[in-house]
JSON list of C-alpha atoms in Angstrom, two decimals:
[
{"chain": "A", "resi": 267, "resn": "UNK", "atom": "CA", "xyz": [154.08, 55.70, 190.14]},
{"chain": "A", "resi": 268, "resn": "UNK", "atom": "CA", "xyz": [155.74, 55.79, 186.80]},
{"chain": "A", "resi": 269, "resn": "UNK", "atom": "CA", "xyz": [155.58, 58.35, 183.79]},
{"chain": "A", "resi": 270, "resn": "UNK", "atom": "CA", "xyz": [152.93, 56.10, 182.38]},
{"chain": "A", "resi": 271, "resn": "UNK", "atom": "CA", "xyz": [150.71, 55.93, 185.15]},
{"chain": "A", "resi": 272, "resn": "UNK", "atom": "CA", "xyz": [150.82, 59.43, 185.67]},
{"chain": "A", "resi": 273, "resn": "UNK", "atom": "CA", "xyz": [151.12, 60.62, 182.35]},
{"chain": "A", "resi": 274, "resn": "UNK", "atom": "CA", "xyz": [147.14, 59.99, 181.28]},
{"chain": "A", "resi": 275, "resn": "UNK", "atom": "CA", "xyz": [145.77, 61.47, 184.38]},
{"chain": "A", "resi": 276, "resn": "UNK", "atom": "CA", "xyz": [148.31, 65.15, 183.37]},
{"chain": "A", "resi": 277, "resn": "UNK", "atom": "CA", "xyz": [147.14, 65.77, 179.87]},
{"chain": "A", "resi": 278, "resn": "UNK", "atom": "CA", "xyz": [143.35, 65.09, 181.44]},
{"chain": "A", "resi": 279, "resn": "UNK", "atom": "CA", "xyz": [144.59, 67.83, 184.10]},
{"chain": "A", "resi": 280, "resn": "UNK", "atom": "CA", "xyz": [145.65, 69.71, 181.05]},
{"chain": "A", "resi": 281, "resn": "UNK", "atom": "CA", "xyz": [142.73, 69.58, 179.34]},
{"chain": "A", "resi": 282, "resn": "UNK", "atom": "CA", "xyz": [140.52, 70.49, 182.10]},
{"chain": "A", "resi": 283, "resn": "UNK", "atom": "CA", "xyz": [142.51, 73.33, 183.21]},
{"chain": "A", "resi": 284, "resn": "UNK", "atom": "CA", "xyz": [142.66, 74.78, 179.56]},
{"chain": "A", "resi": 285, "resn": "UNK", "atom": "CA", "xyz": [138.55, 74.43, 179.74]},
{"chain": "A", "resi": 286, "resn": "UNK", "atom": "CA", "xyz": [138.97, 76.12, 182.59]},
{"chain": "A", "resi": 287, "resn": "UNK", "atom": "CA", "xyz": [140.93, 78.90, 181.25]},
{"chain": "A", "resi": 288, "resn": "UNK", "atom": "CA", "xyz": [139.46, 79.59, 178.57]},
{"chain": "A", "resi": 289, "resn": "UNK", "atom": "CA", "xyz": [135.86, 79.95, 179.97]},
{"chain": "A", "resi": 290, "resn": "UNK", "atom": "CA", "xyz": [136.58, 81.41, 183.18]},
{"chain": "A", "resi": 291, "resn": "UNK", "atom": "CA", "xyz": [138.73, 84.49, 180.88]},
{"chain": "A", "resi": 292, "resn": "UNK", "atom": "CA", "xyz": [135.90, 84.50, 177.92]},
{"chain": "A", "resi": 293, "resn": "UNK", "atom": "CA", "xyz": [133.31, 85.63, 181.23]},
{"chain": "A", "resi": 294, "resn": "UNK", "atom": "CA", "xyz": [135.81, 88.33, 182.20]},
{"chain": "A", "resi": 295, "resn": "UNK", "atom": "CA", "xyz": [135.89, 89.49, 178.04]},
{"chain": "A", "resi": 296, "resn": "UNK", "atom": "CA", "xyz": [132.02, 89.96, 178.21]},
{"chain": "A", "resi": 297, "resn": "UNK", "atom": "CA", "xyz": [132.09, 91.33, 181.22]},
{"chain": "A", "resi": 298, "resn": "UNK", "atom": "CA", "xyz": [134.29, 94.12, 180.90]},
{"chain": "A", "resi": 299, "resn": "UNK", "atom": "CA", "xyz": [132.62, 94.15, 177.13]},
{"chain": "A", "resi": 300, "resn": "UNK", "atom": "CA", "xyz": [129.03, 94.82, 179.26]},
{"chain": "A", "resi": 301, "resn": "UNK", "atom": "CA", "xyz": [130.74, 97.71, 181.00]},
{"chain": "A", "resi": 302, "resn": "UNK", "atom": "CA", "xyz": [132.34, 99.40, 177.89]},
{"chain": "A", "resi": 303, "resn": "UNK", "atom": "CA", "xyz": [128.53, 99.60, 176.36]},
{"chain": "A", "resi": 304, "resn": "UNK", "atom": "CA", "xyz": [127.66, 101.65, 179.56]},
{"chain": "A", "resi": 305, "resn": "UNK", "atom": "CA", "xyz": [128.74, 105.22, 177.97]},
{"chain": "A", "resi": 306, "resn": "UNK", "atom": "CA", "xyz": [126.03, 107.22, 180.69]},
{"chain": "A", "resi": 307, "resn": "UNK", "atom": "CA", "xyz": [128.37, 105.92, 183.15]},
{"chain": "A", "resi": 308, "resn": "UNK", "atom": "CA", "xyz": [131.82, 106.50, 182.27]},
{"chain": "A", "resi": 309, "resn": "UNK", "atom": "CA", "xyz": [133.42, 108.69, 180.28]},
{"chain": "A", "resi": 310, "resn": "UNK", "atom": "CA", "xyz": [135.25, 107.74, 176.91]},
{"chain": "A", "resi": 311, "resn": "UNK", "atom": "CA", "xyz": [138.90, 107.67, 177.97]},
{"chain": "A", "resi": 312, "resn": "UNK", "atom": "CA", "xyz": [137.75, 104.92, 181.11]},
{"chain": "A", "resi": 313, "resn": "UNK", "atom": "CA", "xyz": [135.75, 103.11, 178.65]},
{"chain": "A", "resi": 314, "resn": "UNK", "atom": "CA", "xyz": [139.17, 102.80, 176.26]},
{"chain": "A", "resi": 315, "resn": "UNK", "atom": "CA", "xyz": [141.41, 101.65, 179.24]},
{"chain": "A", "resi": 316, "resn": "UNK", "atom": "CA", "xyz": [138.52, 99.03, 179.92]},
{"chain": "A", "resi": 317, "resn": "UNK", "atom": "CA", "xyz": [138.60, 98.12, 175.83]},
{"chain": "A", "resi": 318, "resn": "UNK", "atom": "CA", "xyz": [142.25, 97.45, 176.52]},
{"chain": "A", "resi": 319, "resn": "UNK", "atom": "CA", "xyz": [141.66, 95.11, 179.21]},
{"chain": "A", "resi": 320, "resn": "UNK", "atom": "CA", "xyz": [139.43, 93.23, 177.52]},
{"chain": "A", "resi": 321, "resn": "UNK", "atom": "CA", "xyz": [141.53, 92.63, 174.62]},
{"chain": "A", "resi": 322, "resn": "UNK", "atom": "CA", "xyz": [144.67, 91.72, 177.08]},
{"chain": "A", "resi": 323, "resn": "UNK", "atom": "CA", "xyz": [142.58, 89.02, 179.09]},
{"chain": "A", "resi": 324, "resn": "UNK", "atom": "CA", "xyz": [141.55, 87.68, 175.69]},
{"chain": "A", "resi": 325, "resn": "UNK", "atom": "CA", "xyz": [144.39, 86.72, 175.44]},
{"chain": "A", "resi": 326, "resn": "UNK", "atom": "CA", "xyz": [143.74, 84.24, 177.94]},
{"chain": "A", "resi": 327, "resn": "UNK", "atom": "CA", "xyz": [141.14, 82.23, 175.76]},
{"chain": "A", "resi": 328, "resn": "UNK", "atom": "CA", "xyz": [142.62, 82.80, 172.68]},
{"chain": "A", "resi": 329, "resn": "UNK", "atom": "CA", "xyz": [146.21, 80.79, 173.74]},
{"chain": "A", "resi": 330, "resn": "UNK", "atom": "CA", "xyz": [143.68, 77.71, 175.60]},
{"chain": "A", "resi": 331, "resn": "UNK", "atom": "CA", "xyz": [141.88, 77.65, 172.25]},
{"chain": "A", "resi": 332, "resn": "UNK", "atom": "CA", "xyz": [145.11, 76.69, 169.92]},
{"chain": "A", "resi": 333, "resn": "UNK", "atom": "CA", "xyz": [146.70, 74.89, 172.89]},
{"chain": "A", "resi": 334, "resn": "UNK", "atom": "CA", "xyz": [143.18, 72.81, 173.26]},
{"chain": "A", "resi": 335, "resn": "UNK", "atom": "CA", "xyz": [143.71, 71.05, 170.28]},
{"chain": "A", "resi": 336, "resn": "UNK", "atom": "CA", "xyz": [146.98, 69.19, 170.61]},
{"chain": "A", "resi": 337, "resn": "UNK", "atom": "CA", "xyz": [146.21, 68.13, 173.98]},
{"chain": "A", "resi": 338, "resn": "UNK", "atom": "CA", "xyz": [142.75, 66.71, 172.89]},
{"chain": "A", "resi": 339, "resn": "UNK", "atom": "CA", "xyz": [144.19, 64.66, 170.42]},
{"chain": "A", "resi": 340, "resn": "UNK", "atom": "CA", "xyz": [146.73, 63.66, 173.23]},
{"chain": "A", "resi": 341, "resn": "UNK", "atom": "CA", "xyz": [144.09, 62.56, 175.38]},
{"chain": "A", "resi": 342, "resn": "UNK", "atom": "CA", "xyz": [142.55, 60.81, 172.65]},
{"chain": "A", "resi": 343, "resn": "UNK", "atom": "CA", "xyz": [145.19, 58.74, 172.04]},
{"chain": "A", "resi": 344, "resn": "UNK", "atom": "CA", "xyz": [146.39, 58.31, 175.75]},
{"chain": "A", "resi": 345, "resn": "UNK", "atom": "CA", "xyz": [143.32, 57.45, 177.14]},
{"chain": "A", "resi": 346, "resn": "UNK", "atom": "CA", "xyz": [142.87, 54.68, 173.84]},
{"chain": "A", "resi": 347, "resn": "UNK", "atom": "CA", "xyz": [139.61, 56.68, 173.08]},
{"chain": "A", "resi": 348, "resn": "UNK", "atom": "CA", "xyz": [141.54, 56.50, 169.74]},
{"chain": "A", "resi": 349, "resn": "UNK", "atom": "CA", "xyz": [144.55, 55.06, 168.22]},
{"chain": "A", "resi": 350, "resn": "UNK", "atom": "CA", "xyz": [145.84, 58.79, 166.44]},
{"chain": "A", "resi": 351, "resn": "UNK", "atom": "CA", "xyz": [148.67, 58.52, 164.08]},
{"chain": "A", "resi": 352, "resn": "UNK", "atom": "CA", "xyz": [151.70, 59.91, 165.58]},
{"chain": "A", "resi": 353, "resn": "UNK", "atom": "CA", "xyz": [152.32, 61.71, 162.65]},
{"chain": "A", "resi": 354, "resn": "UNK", "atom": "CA", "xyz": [148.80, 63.25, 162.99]},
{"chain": "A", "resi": 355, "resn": "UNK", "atom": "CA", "xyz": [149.52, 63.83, 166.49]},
{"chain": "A", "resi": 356, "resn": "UNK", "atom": "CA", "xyz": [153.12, 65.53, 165.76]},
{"chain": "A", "resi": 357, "resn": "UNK", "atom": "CA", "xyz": [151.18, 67.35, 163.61]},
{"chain": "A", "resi": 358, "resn": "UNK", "atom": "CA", "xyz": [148.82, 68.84, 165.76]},
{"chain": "A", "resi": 359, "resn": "UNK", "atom": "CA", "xyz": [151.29, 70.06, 168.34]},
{"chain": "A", "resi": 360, "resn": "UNK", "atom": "CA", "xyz": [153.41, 71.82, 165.02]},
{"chain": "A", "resi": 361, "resn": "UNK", "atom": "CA", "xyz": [150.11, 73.43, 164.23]},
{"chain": "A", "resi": 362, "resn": "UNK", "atom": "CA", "xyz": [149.38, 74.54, 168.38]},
{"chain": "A", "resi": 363, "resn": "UNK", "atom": "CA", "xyz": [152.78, 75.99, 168.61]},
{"chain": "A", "resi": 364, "resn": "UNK", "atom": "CA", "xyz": [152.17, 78.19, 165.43]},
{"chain": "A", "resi": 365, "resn": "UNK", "atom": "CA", "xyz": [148.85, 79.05, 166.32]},
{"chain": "A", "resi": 366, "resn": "UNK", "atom": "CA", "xyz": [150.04, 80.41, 169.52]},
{"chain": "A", "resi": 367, "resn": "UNK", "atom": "CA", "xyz": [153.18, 82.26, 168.40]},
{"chain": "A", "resi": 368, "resn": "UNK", "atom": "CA", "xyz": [150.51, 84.11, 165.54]},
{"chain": "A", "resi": 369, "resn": "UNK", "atom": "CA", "xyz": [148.18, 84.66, 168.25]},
{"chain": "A", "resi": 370, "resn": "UNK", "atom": "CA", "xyz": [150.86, 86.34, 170.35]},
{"chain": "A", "resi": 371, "resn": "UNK", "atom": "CA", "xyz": [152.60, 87.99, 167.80]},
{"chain": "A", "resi": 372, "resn": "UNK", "atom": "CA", "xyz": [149.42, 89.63, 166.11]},
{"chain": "A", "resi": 373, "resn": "UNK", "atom": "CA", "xyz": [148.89, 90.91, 169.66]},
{"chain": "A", "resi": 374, "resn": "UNK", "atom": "CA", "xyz": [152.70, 92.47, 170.14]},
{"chain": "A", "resi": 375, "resn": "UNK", "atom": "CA", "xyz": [152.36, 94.34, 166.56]},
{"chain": "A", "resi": 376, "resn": "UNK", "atom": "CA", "xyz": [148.81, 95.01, 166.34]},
{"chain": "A", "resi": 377, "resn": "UNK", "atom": "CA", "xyz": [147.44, 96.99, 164.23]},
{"chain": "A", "resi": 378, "resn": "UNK", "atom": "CA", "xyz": [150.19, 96.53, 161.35]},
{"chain": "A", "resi": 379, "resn": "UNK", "atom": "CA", "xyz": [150.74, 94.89, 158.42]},
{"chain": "A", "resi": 380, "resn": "UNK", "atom": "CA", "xyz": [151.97, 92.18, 160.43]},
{"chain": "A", "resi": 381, "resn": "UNK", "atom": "CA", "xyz": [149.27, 91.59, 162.74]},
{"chain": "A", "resi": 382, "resn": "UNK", "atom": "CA", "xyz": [147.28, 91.36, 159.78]},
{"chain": "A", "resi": 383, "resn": "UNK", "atom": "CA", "xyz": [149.35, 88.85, 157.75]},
{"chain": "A", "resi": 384, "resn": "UNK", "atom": "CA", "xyz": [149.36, 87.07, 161.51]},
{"chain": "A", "resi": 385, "resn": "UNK", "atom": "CA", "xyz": [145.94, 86.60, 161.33]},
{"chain": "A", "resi": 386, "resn": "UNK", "atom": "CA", "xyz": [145.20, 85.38, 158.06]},
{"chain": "A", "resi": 387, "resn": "UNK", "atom": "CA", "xyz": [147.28, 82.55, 158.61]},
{"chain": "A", "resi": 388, "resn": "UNK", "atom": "CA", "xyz": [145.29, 82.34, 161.83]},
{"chain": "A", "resi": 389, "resn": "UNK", "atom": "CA", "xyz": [142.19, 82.12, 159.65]},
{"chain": "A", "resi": 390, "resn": "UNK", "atom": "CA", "xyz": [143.59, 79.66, 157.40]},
{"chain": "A", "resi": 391, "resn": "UNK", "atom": "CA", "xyz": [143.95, 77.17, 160.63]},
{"chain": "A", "resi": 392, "resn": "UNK", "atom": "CA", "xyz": [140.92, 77.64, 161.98]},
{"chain": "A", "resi": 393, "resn": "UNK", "atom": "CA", "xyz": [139.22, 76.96, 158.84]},
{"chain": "A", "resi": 394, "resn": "UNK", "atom": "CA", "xyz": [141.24, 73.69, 158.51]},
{"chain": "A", "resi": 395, "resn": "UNK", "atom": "CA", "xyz": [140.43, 72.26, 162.05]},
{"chain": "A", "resi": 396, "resn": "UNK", "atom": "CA", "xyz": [136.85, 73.34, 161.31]},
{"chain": "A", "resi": 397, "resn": "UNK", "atom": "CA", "xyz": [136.24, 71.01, 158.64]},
{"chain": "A", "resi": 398, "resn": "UNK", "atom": "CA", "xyz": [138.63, 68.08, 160.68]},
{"chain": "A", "resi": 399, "resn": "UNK", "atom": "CA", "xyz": [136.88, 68.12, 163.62]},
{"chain": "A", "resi": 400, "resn": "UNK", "atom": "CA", "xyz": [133.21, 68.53, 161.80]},
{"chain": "A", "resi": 401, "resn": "UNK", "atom": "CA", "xyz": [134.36, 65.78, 159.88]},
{"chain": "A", "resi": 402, "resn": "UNK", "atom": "CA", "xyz": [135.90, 63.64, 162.62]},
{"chain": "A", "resi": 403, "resn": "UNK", "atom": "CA", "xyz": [132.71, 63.85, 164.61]},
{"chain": "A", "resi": 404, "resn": "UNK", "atom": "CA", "xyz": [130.53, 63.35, 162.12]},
{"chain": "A", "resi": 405, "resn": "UNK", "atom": "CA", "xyz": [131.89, 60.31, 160.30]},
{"chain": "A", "resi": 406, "resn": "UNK", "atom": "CA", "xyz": [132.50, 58.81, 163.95]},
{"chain": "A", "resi": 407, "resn": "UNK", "atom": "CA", "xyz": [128.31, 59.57, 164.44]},
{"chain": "A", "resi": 408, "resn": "UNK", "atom": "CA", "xyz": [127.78, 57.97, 161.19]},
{"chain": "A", "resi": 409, "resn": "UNK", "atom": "CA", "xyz": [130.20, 55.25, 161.04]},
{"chain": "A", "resi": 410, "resn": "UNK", "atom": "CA", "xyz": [131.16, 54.68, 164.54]},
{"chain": "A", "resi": 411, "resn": "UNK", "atom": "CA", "xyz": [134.91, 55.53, 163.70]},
{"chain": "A", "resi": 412, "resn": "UNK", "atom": "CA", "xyz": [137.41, 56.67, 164.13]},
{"chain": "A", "resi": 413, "resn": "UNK", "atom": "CA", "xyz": [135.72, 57.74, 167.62]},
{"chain": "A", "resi": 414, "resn": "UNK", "atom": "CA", "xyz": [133.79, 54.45, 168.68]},
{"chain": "A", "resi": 415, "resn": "UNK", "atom": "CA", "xyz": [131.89, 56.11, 171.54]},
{"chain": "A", "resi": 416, "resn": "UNK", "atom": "CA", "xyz": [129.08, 58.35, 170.61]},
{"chain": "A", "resi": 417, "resn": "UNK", "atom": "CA", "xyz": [129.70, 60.72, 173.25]},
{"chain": "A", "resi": 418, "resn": "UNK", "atom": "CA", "xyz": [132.76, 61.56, 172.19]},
{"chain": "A", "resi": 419, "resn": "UNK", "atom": "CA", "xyz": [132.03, 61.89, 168.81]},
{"chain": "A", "resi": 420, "resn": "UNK", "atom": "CA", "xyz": [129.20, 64.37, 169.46]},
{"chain": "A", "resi": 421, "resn": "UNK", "atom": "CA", "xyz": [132.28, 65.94, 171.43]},
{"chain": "A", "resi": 422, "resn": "UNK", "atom": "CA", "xyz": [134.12, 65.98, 168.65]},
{"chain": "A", "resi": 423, "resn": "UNK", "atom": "CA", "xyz": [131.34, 67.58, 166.42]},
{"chain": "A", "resi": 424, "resn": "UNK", "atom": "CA", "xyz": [130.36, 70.22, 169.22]},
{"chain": "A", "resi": 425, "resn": "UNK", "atom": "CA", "xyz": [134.50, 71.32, 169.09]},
{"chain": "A", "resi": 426, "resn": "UNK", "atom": "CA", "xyz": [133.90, 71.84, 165.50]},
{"chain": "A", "resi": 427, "resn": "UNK", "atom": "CA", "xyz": [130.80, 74.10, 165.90]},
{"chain": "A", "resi": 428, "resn": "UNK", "atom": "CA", "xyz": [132.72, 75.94, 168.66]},
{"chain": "A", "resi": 429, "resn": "UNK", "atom": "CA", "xyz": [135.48, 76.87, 165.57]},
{"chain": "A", "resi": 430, "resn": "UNK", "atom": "CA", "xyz": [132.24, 78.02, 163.32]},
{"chain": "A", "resi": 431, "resn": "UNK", "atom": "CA", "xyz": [131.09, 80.41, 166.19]},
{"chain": "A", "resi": 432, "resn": "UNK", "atom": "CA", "xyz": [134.16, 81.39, 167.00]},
{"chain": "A", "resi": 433, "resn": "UNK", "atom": "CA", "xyz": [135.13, 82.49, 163.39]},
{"chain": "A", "resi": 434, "resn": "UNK", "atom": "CA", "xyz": [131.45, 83.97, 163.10]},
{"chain": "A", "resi": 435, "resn": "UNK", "atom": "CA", "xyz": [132.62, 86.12, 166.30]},
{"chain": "A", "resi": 436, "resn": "UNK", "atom": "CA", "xyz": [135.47, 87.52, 164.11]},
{"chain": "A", "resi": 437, "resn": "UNK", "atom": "CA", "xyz": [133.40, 88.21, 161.25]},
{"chain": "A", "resi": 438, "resn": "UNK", "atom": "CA", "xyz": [130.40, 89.71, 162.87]},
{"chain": "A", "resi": 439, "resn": "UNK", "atom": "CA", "xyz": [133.36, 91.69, 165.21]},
{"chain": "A", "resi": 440, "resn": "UNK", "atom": "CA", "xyz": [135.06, 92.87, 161.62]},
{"chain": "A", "resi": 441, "resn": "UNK", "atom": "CA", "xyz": [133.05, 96.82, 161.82]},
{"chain": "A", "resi": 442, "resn": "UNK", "atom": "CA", "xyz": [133.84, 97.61, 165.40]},
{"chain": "A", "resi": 443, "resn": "UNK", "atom": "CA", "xyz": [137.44, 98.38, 163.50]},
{"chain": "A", "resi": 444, "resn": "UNK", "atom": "CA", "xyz": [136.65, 101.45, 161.67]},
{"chain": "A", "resi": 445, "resn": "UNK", "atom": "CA", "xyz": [133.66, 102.25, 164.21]},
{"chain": "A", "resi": 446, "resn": "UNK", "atom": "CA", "xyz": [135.90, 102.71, 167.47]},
{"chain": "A", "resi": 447, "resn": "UNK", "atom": "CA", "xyz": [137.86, 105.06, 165.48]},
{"chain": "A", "resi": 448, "resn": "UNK", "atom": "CA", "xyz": [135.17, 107.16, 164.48]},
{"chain": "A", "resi": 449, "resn": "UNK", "atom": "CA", "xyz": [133.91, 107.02, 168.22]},
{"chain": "A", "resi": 450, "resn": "UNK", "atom": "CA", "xyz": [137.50, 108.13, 169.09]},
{"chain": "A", "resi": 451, "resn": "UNK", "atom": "CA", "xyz": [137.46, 111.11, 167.14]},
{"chain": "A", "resi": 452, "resn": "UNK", "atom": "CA", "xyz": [134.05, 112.49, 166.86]},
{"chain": "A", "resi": 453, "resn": "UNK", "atom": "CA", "xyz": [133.02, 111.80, 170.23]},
{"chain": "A", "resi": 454, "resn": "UNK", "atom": "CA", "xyz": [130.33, 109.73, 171.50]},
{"chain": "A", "resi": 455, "resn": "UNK", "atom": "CA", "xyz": [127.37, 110.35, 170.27]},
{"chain": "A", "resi": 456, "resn": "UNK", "atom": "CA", "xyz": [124.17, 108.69, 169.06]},
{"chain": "A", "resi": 457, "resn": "UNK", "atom": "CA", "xyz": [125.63, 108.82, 165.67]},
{"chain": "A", "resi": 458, "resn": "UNK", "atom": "CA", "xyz": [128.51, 107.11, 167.08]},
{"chain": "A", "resi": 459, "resn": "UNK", "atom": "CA", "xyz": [127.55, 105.08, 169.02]},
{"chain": "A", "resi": 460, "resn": "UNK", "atom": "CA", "xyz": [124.52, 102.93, 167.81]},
{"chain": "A", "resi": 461, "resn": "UNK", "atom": "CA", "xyz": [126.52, 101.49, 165.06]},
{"chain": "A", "resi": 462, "resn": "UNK", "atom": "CA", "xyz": [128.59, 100.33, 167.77]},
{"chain": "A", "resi": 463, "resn": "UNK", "atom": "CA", "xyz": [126.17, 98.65, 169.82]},
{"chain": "A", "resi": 464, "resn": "UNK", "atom": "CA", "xyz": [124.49, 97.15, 167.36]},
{"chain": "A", "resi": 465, "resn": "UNK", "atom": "CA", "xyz": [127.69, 95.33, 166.05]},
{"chain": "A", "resi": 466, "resn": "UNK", "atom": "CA", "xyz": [128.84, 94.17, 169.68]},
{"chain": "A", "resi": 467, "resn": "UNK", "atom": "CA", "xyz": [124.88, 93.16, 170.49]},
{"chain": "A", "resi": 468, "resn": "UNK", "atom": "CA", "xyz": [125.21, 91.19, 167.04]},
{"chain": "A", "resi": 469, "resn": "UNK", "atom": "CA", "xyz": [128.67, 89.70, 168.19]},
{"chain": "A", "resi": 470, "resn": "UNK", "atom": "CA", "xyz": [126.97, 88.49, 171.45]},
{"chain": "A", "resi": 471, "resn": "UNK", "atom": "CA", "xyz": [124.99, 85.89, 169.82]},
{"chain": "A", "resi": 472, "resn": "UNK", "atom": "CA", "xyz": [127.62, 83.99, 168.48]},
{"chain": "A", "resi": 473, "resn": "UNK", "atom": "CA", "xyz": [129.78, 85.02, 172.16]},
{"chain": "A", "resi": 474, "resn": "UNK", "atom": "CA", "xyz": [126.64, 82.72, 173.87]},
{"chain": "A", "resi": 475, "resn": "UNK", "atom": "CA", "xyz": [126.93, 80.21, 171.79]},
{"chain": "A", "resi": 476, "resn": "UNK", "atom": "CA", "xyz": [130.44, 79.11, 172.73]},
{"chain": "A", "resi": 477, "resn": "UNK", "atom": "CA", "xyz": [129.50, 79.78, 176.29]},
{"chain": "A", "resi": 478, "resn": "UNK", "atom": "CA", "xyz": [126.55, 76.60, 175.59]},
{"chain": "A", "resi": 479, "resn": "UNK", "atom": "CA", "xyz": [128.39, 75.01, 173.51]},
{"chain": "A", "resi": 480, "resn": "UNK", "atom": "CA", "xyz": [131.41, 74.93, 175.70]},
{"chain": "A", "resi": 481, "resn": "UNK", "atom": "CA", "xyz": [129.72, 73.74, 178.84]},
{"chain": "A", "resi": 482, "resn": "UNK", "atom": "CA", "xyz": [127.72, 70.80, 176.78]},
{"chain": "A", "resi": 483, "resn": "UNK", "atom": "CA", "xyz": [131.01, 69.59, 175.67]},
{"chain": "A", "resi": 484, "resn": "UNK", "atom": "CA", "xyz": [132.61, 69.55, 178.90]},
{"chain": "A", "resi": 485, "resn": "UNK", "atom": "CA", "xyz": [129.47, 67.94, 180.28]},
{"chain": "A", "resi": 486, "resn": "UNK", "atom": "CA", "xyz": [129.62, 65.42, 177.46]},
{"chain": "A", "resi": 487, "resn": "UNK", "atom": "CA", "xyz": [133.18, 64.95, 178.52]},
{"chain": "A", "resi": 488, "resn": "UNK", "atom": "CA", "xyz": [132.59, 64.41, 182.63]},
{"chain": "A", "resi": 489, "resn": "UNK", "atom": "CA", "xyz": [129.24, 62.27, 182.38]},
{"chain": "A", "resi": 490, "resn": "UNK", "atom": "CA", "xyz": [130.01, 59.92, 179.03]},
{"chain": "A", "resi": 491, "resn": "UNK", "atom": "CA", "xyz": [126.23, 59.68, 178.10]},
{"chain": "A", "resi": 492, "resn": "UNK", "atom": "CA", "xyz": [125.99, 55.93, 176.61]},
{"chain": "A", "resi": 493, "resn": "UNK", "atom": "CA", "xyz": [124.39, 56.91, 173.05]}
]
């Protein structure tokens, strides 16, 4: 076999394995995020170390999520689903890479000026591939291009409603800031700790969400429904 007979059948590996990834980690986030709620049964230091887990395996997710888009488009194109410009393609892997590195990088300096100029640029792409990949499934629904097949452009559209979920995660996430440090240093209390809860059991909504809308798109993307 050459590097074109193989190379199709990689990026679908690829893609798969990033679905993978990021799914299989996002379960571990809300799991150890289940556990952290539980403050009758451990004490507030255990319940930190577990906070700090979670936010190092979602890392996991995080790095599938900006690498999912490059290789998408690469299957796209690959598999002909879609003839994608090569400069749109070049274009997507630019925008991966420096996705990633900000993802990475807000992590190393967190809570810094840095990690906060990190993610606003963050934002700024999300936002972007929001609207492109709302657009590009809904045009293809409406038009029947540039995705011919209406599977994939309701896979298309789903992608885009995982960014809006995602970025609702963020926002409804945004309190839990200045409410873990309170919990830090008053102690856990009612007073501290319903404000809490209430934020994360908001945040869970939009966390189930992706988990539906993840698996719907990855069954659109196995079974091909013809409509």
């Amino acid at each position: 076999m050459g590097f074109a007979d193989i190379a199709y059948p990689t990026l679908v590996f690829v893609h798969l394995l990033l679905f993978v990834l990021w799914l299989g980690a996002d379960v571990g986030v809300f799991l150890l995020g289940q556990h952290f709620r539980k403050r009758h049964a451990y004490t507030l230091d255990q319940r930190l170390v577990l906070l700090k887990l979670l936010v190092l395996v979602d890392m996991t997710p995080r790095s599938a999520w900006a690498l999912m888009v490059p290789v998408s488009l690469s299957v796209l194109r690959g598999g002909g689903w879609w003839d994608v410009p090569i400069a749109l393609l070049a274009g997507a892997w630019v925008i991966g890479g420096i996705w990633l590195w900000l993802v990475w990088d807000a992590h190393a300096h967190d809570q810094t000026p840095r990690a906060a100029r990190d993610r606003r640029y963050e934002n700024l792409i999300k936002y972007a591939l929001t609207a492109f990949y709302l657009w590009l499934g809904g045009q293809s629904l409406l038009i029947g291009a540039p995705l011919g097949a209406g599977w994939l452009a309701w896979k298309a559209l789903l992608f885009g409603l995982i960014f809006v979920a995602a970025i609702m995660i963020d926002v409804s996430f945004k309190p839990v800031g200045p409410q873990l440090i309170r919990l830090i240093r008053e102690g856990s209390s009612d007073a501290t700790e319903i404000p809490l809860r209430r934020t994360m059991d908001r945040t869970r909504i939009w966390v189930m969400a992706i988990y539906v809308l993840l698996v719907v798109t990855a069954w659109m993307g196995v079974v091909k429904p013809n409509f």
